[in-house]
Amino acid sequence: MSENLDLVRSIYAARAQGDYSSDDWAADDIEYTVIDGPAPGITRGRPAVTGVIRDFLSTWDHLRDELEQLRELDSERVLVLHHFSGRGKASGVDIGEAGAKTASVFHIRGGTVSRIVVYFDRDRALAELGLGE
């Protein structure tokens, strides 16, 4: 198994347990792009990305980001098929029941993640990547 797959798998192992405390896997100049969903946009730099993720997490009770499948796209990109579970603090909405099947593409450079592209619409991600599930 490649080092890139191992790196991404370790990130999701922590997330599955609700542990988002580490960002040592991220490059200092990481770019975090959310294509669709509740808050699309681009964030750059480790402190800013950590803040965006922390803000997203703060709106949910018991949020988990659970890995379904990893797929190495090339020597620098890993596709992650994952889903969220948890309940909105204000709305009470169960994100898992809302169909939060997502996809992310991790770009890895020199053993650290340099970019993450998040798709809340998994089908869109697969279509844009020219892949089928």
JSON list of C-alpha atoms in Angstrom, two decimals:
[
{"chain": "A", "resi": 1, "resn": "MET", "atom": "CA", "xyz": [0.00, 0.00, 0.00]},
{"chain": "A", "resi": 2, "resn": "SER", "atom": "CA", "xyz": [1.25, 3.46, -0.83]},
{"chain": "A", "resi": 3, "resn": "GLU", "atom": "CA", "xyz": [2.40, 6.01, 1.72]},
{"chain": "A", "resi": 4, "resn": "ASN", "atom": "CA", "xyz": [-0.30, 8.40, 0.48]},
{"chain": "A", "resi": 5, "resn": "LEU", "atom": "CA", "xyz": [-3.05, 5.88, 1.21]},
{"chain": "A", "resi": 6, "resn": "ASP", "atom": "CA", "xyz": [-1.53, 5.20, 4.63]},
{"chain": "A", "resi": 7, "resn": "LEU", "atom": "CA", "xyz": [-1.47, 8.94, 5.41]},
{"chain": "A", "resi": 8, "resn": "VAL", "atom": "CA", "xyz": [-5.11, 9.50, 4.47]},
{"chain": "A", "resi": 9, "resn": "ARG", "atom": "CA", "xyz": [-6.20, 6.32, 6.24]},
{"chain": "A", "resi": 10, "resn": "SER", "atom": "CA", "xyz": [-4.54, 7.56, 9.46]},
{"chain": "A", "resi": 11, "resn": "ILE", "atom": "CA", "xyz": [-6.40, 10.90, 9.22]},
{"chain": "A", "resi": 12, "resn": "TYR", "atom": "CA", "xyz": [-9.74, 9.11, 8.89]},
{"chain": "A", "resi": 13, "resn": "ALA", "atom": "CA", "xyz": [-8.96, 6.64, 11.67]},
{"chain": "A", "resi": 14, "resn": "ALA", "atom": "CA", "xyz": [-8.76, 9.59, 14.07]},
{"chain": "A", "resi": 15, "resn": "ARG", "atom": "CA", "xyz": [-11.83, 11.29, 12.60]},
{"chain": "A", "resi": 16, "resn": "ALA", "atom": "CA", "xyz": [-13.92, 8.13, 12.94]},
{"chain": "A", "resi": 17, "resn": "GLN", "atom": "CA", "xyz": [-13.28, 8.41, 16.69]},
{"chain": "A", "resi": 18, "resn": "GLY", "atom": "CA", "xyz": [-14.24, 12.11, 16.70]},
{"chain": "A", "resi": 19, "resn": "ASP", "atom": "CA", "xyz": [-10.61, 13.26, 17.02]},
{"chain": "A", "resi": 20, "resn": "TYR", "atom": "CA", "xyz": [-9.90, 16.29, 14.84]},
{"chain": "A", "resi": 21, "resn": "SER", "atom": "CA", "xyz": [-7.16, 17.68, 17.10]},
{"chain": "A", "resi": 22, "resn": "SER", "atom": "CA", "xyz": [-4.15, 16.91, 14.91]},
{"chain": "A", "resi": 23, "resn": "ASP", "atom": "CA", "xyz": [-3.19, 18.87, 11.82]},
{"chain": "A", "resi": 24, "resn": "ASP", "atom": "CA", "xyz": [0.43, 17.74, 11.64]},
{"chain": "A", "resi": 25, "resn": "TRP", "atom": "CA", "xyz": [-0.41, 15.96, 8.38]},
{"chain": "A", "resi": 26, "resn": "ALA", "atom": "CA", "xyz": [-1.21, 19.31, 6.69]},
{"chain": "A", "resi": 27, "resn": "ALA", "atom": "CA", "xyz": [1.26, 21.46, 4.78]},
{"chain": "A", "resi": 28, "resn": "ASP", "atom": "CA", "xyz": [1.62, 25.00, 6.16]},
{"chain": "A", "resi": 29, "resn": "ASP", "atom": "CA", "xyz": [0.18, 26.39, 2.90]},
{"chain": "A", "resi": 30, "resn": "ILE", "atom": "CA", "xyz": [-2.67, 23.86, 2.61]},
{"chain": "A", "resi": 31, "resn": "GLU", "atom": "CA", "xyz": [-5.65, 24.81, 0.47]},
{"chain": "A", "resi": 32, "resn": "TYR", "atom": "CA", "xyz": [-9.11, 23.61, 1.55]},
{"chain": "A", "resi": 33, "resn": "THR", "atom": "CA", "xyz": [-11.76, 23.88, -1.16]},
{"chain": "A", "resi": 34, "resn": "VAL", "atom": "CA", "xyz": [-15.42, 23.08, -0.51]},
{"chain": "A", "resi": 35, "resn": "ILE", "atom": "CA", "xyz": [-17.12, 22.73, -3.89]},
{"chain": "A", "resi": 36, "resn": "ASP", "atom": "CA", "xyz": [-20.74, 22.54, -2.72]},
{"chain": "A", "resi": 37, "resn": "GLY", "atom": "CA", "xyz": [-22.78, 21.98, 0.42]},
{"chain": "A", "resi": 38, "resn": "PRO", "atom": "CA", "xyz": [-23.55, 24.38, 3.25]},
{"chain": "A", "resi": 39, "resn": "ALA", "atom": "CA", "xyz": [-20.47, 26.62, 2.93]},
{"chain": "A", "resi": 40, "resn": "PRO", "atom": "CA", "xyz": [-18.63, 26.45, -0.42]},
{"chain": "A", "resi": 41, "resn": "GLY", "atom": "CA", "xyz": [-15.38, 28.35, -0.73]},
{"chain": "A", "resi": 42, "resn": "ILE", "atom": "CA", "xyz": [-11.60, 28.23, -0.61]},
{"chain": "A", "resi": 43, "resn": "THR", "atom": "CA", "xyz": [-9.46, 28.62, 2.50]},
{"chain": "A", "resi": 44, "resn": "ARG", "atom": "CA", "xyz": [-5.66, 28.77, 2.50]},
{"chain": "A", "resi": 45, "resn": "GLY", "atom": "CA", "xyz": [-3.10, 28.19, 5.23]},
{"chain": "A", "resi": 46, "resn": "ARG", "atom": "CA", "xyz": [-3.08, 25.73, 8.09]},
{"chain": "A", "resi": 47, "resn": "PRO", "atom": "CA", "xyz": [-4.44, 28.11, 10.79]},
{"chain": "A", "resi": 48, "resn": "ALA", "atom": "CA", "xyz": [-7.30, 29.27, 8.55]},
{"chain": "A", "resi": 49, "resn": "VAL", "atom": "CA", "xyz": [-8.18, 25.73, 7.45]},
{"chain": "A", "resi": 50, "resn": "THR", "atom": "CA", "xyz": [-8.12, 24.54, 11.07]},
{"chain": "A", "resi": 51, "resn": "GLY", "atom": "CA", "xyz": [-10.51, 27.40, 11.92]},
{"chain": "A", "resi": 52, "resn": "VAL", "atom": "CA", "xyz": [-12.95, 26.53, 9.12]},
{"chain": "A", "resi": 53, "resn": "ILE", "atom": "CA", "xyz": [-13.02, 22.88, 10.19]},
{"chain": "A", "resi": 54, "resn": "ARG", "atom": "CA", "xyz": [-13.43, 23.85, 13.85]},
{"chain": "A", "resi": 55, "resn": "ASP", "atom": "CA", "xyz": [-16.35, 26.15, 12.95]},
{"chain": "A", "resi": 56, "resn": "PHE", "atom": "CA", "xyz": [-18.04, 23.36, 10.96]},
{"chain": "A", "resi": 57, "resn": "LEU", "atom": "CA", "xyz": [-17.55, 20.90, 13.81]},
{"chain": "A", "resi": 58, "resn": "SER", "atom": "CA", "xyz": [-19.00, 23.33, 16.35]},
{"chain": "A", "resi": 59, "resn": "THR", "atom": "CA", "xyz": [-22.44, 23.17, 14.70]},
{"chain": "A", "resi": 60, "resn": "TRP", "atom": "CA", "xyz": [-22.81, 19.40, 15.28]},
{"chain": "A", "resi": 61, "resn": "ASP", "atom": "CA", "xyz": [-23.16, 17.05, 18.23]},
{"chain": "A", "resi": 62, "resn": "HIS", "atom": "CA", "xyz": [-21.16, 13.84, 18.01]},
{"chain": "A", "resi": 63, "resn": "LEU", "atom": "CA", "xyz": [-20.01, 14.47, 14.44]},
{"chain": "A", "resi": 64, "resn": "ARG", "atom": "CA", "xyz": [-18.08, 11.62, 12.84]},
{"chain": "A", "resi": 65, "resn": "ASP", "atom": "CA", "xyz": [-16.47, 11.58, 9.41]},
{"chain": "A", "resi": 66, "resn": "GLU", "atom": "CA", "xyz": [-16.41, 7.90, 8.51]},
{"chain": "A", "resi": 67, "resn": "LEU", "atom": "CA", "xyz": [-14.28, 6.39, 5.77]},
{"chain": "A", "resi": 68, "resn": "GLU", "atom": "CA", "xyz": [-15.97, 4.11, 3.25]},
{"chain": "A", "resi": 69, "resn": "GLN", "atom": "CA", "xyz": [-13.32, 3.73, 0.57]},
{"chain": "A", "resi": 70, "resn": "LEU", "atom": "CA", "xyz": [-9.92, 5.05, -0.49]},
{"chain": "A", "resi": 71, "resn": "ARG", "atom": "CA", "xyz": [-8.82, 5.11, -4.10]},
{"chain": "A", "resi": 72, "resn": "GLU", "atom": "CA", "xyz": [-5.41, 6.24, -5.30]},
{"chain": "A", "resi": 73, "resn": "LEU", "atom": "CA", "xyz": [-6.00, 8.40, -8.39]},
{"chain": "A", "resi": 74, "resn": "ASP", "atom": "CA", "xyz": [-2.34, 9.00, -9.19]},
{"chain": "A", "resi": 75, "resn": "SER", "atom": "CA", "xyz": [0.96, 9.54, -7.38]},
{"chain": "A", "resi": 76, "resn": "GLU", "atom": "CA", "xyz": [-0.28, 12.75, -5.73]},
{"chain": "A", "resi": 77, "resn": "ARG", "atom": "CA", "xyz": [-4.06, 12.34, -5.26]},
{"chain": "A", "resi": 78, "resn": "VAL", "atom": "CA", "xyz": [-6.24, 10.09, -3.12]},
{"chain": "A", "resi": 79, "resn": "LEU", "atom": "CA", "xyz": [-10.01, 9.95, -3.49]},
{"chain": "A", "resi": 80, "resn": "VAL", "atom": "CA", "xyz": [-11.91, 9.42, -0.26]},
{"chain": "A", "resi": 81, "resn": "LEU", "atom": "CA", "xyz": [-15.50, 8.25, -0.24]},
{"chain": "A", "resi": 82, "resn": "HIS", "atom": "CA", "xyz": [-16.89, 9.00, 3.21]},
{"chain": "A", "resi": 83, "resn": "HIS", "atom": "CA", "xyz": [-20.00, 9.98, 5.09]},
{"chain": "A", "resi": 84, "resn": "PHE", "atom": "CA", "xyz": [-20.87, 12.07, 8.08]},
{"chain": "A", "resi": 85, "resn": "SER", "atom": "CA", "xyz": [-22.94, 11.12, 11.07]},
{"chain": "A", "resi": 86, "resn": "GLY", "atom": "CA", "xyz": [-24.08, 13.43, 13.85]},
{"chain": "A", "resi": 87, "resn": "ARG", "atom": "CA", "xyz": [-26.90, 15.75, 14.84]},
{"chain": "A", "resi": 88, "resn": "GLY", "atom": "CA", "xyz": [-27.19, 19.50, 14.27]},
{"chain": "A", "resi": 89, "resn": "LYS", "atom": "CA", "xyz": [-26.95, 21.39, 17.57]},
{"chain": "A", "resi": 90, "resn": "ALA", "atom": "CA", "xyz": [-29.52, 24.02, 16.58]},
{"chain": "A", "resi": 91, "resn": "SER", "atom": "CA", "xyz": [-31.68, 22.10, 14.10]},
{"chain": "A", "resi": 92, "resn": "GLY", "atom": "CA", "xyz": [-31.60, 18.61, 15.57]},
{"chain": "A", "resi": 93, "resn": "VAL", "atom": "CA", "xyz": [-31.20, 17.28, 12.01]},
{"chain": "A", "resi": 94, "resn": "ASP", "atom": "CA", "xyz": [-29.42, 13.94, 11.77]},
{"chain": "A", "resi": 95, "resn": "ILE", "atom": "CA", "xyz": [-26.81, 14.50, 9.06]},
{"chain": "A", "resi": 96, "resn": "GLY", "atom": "CA", "xyz": [-26.63, 10.78, 8.33]},
{"chain": "A", "resi": 97, "resn": "GLU", "atom": "CA", "xyz": [-30.36, 10.62, 7.62]},
{"chain": "A", "resi": 98, "resn": "ALA", "atom": "CA", "xyz": [-29.99, 13.66, 5.37]},
{"chain": "A", "resi": 99, "resn": "GLY", "atom": "CA", "xyz": [-27.83, 11.55, 3.03]},
{"chain": "A", "resi": 100, "resn": "ALA", "atom": "CA", "xyz": [-24.43, 13.09, 3.70]},
{"chain": "A", "resi": 101, "resn": "LYS", "atom": "CA", "xyz": [-22.46, 10.77, 1.42]},
{"chain": "A", "resi": 102, "resn": "THR", "atom": "CA", "xyz": [-19.46, 12.83, 0.46]},
{"chain": "A", "resi": 103, "resn": "ALA", "atom": "CA", "xyz": [-16.20, 12.62, -1.45]},
{"chain": "A", "resi": 104, "resn": "SER", "atom": "CA", "xyz": [-12.89, 14.38, -0.96]},
{"chain": "A", "resi": 105, "resn": "VAL", "atom": "CA", "xyz": [-9.72, 14.50, -2.98]},
{"chain": "A", "resi": 106, "resn": "PHE", "atom": "CA", "xyz": [-6.51, 14.76, -0.97]},
{"chain": "A", "resi": 107, "resn": "HIS", "atom": "CA", "xyz": [-3.49, 16.17, -2.81]},
{"chain": "A", "resi": 108, "resn": "ILE", "atom": "CA", "xyz": [-0.27, 15.03, -1.20]},
{"chain": "A", "resi": 109, "resn": "ARG", "atom": "CA", "xyz": [3.14, 16.59, -1.68]},
{"chain": "A", "resi": 110, "resn": "GLY", "atom": "CA", "xyz": [6.27, 15.52, 0.17]},
{"chain": "A", "resi": 111, "resn": "GLY", "atom": "CA", "xyz": [4.39, 13.43, 2.71]},
{"chain": "A", "resi": 112, "resn": "THR", "atom": "CA", "xyz": [1.92, 16.15, 3.74]},
{"chain": "A", "resi": 113, "resn": "VAL", "atom": "CA", "xyz": [-1.52, 17.14, 2.48]},
{"chain": "A", "resi": 114, "resn": "SER", "atom": "CA", "xyz": [-1.23, 20.26, 0.31]},
{"chain": "A", "resi": 115, "resn": "ARG", "atom": "CA", "xyz": [-4.86, 20.49, -0.80]},
{"chain": "A", "resi": 116, "resn": "ILE", "atom": "CA", "xyz": [-8.24, 18.98, 0.05]},
{"chain": "A", "resi": 117, "resn": "VAL", "atom": "CA", "xyz": [-11.22, 19.32, -2.27]},
{"chain": "A", "resi": 118, "resn": "VAL", "atom": "CA", "xyz": [-14.53, 18.44, -0.57]},
{"chain": "A", "resi": 119, "resn": "TYR", "atom": "CA", "xyz": [-17.73, 17.50, -2.38]},
{"chain": "A", "resi": 120, "resn": "PHE", "atom": "CA", "xyz": [-20.93, 17.11, -0.39]},
{"chain": "A", "resi": 121, "resn": "ASP", "atom": "CA", "xyz": [-22.46, 15.74, -3.61]},
{"chain": "A", "resi": 122, "resn": "ARG", "atom": "CA", "xyz": [-20.52, 12.50, -4.17]},
{"chain": "A", "resi": 123, "resn": "ASP", "atom": "CA", "xyz": [-22.02, 11.95, -7.63]},
{"chain": "A", "resi": 124, "resn": "ARG", "atom": "CA", "xyz": [-20.73, 15.33, -8.74]},
{"chain": "A", "resi": 125, "resn": "ALA", "atom": "CA", "xyz": [-17.23, 14.46, -7.52]},
{"chain": "A", "resi": 126, "resn": "LEU", "atom": "CA", "xyz": [-17.21, 11.15, -9.36]},
{"chain": "A", "resi": 127, "resn": "ALA", "atom": "CA", "xyz": [-18.52, 12.79, -12.53]},
{"chain": "A", "resi": 128, "resn": "GLU", "atom": "CA", "xyz": [-15.91, 15.57, -12.42]},
{"chain": "A", "resi": 129, "resn": "LEU", "atom": "CA", "xyz": [-13.17, 12.99, -11.88]},
{"chain": "A", "resi": 130, "resn": "GLY", "atom": "CA", "xyz": [-14.50, 10.81, -14.71]},
{"chain": "A", "resi": 131, "resn": "LEU", "atom": "CA", "xyz": [-15.15, 7.91, -12.34]},
{"chain": "A", "resi": 132, "resn": "GLY", "atom": "CA", "xyz": [-18.08, 5.69, -11.48]},
{"chain": "A", "resi": 133, "resn": "GLU", "atom": "CA", "xyz": [-18.73, 4.21, -8.05]}
]
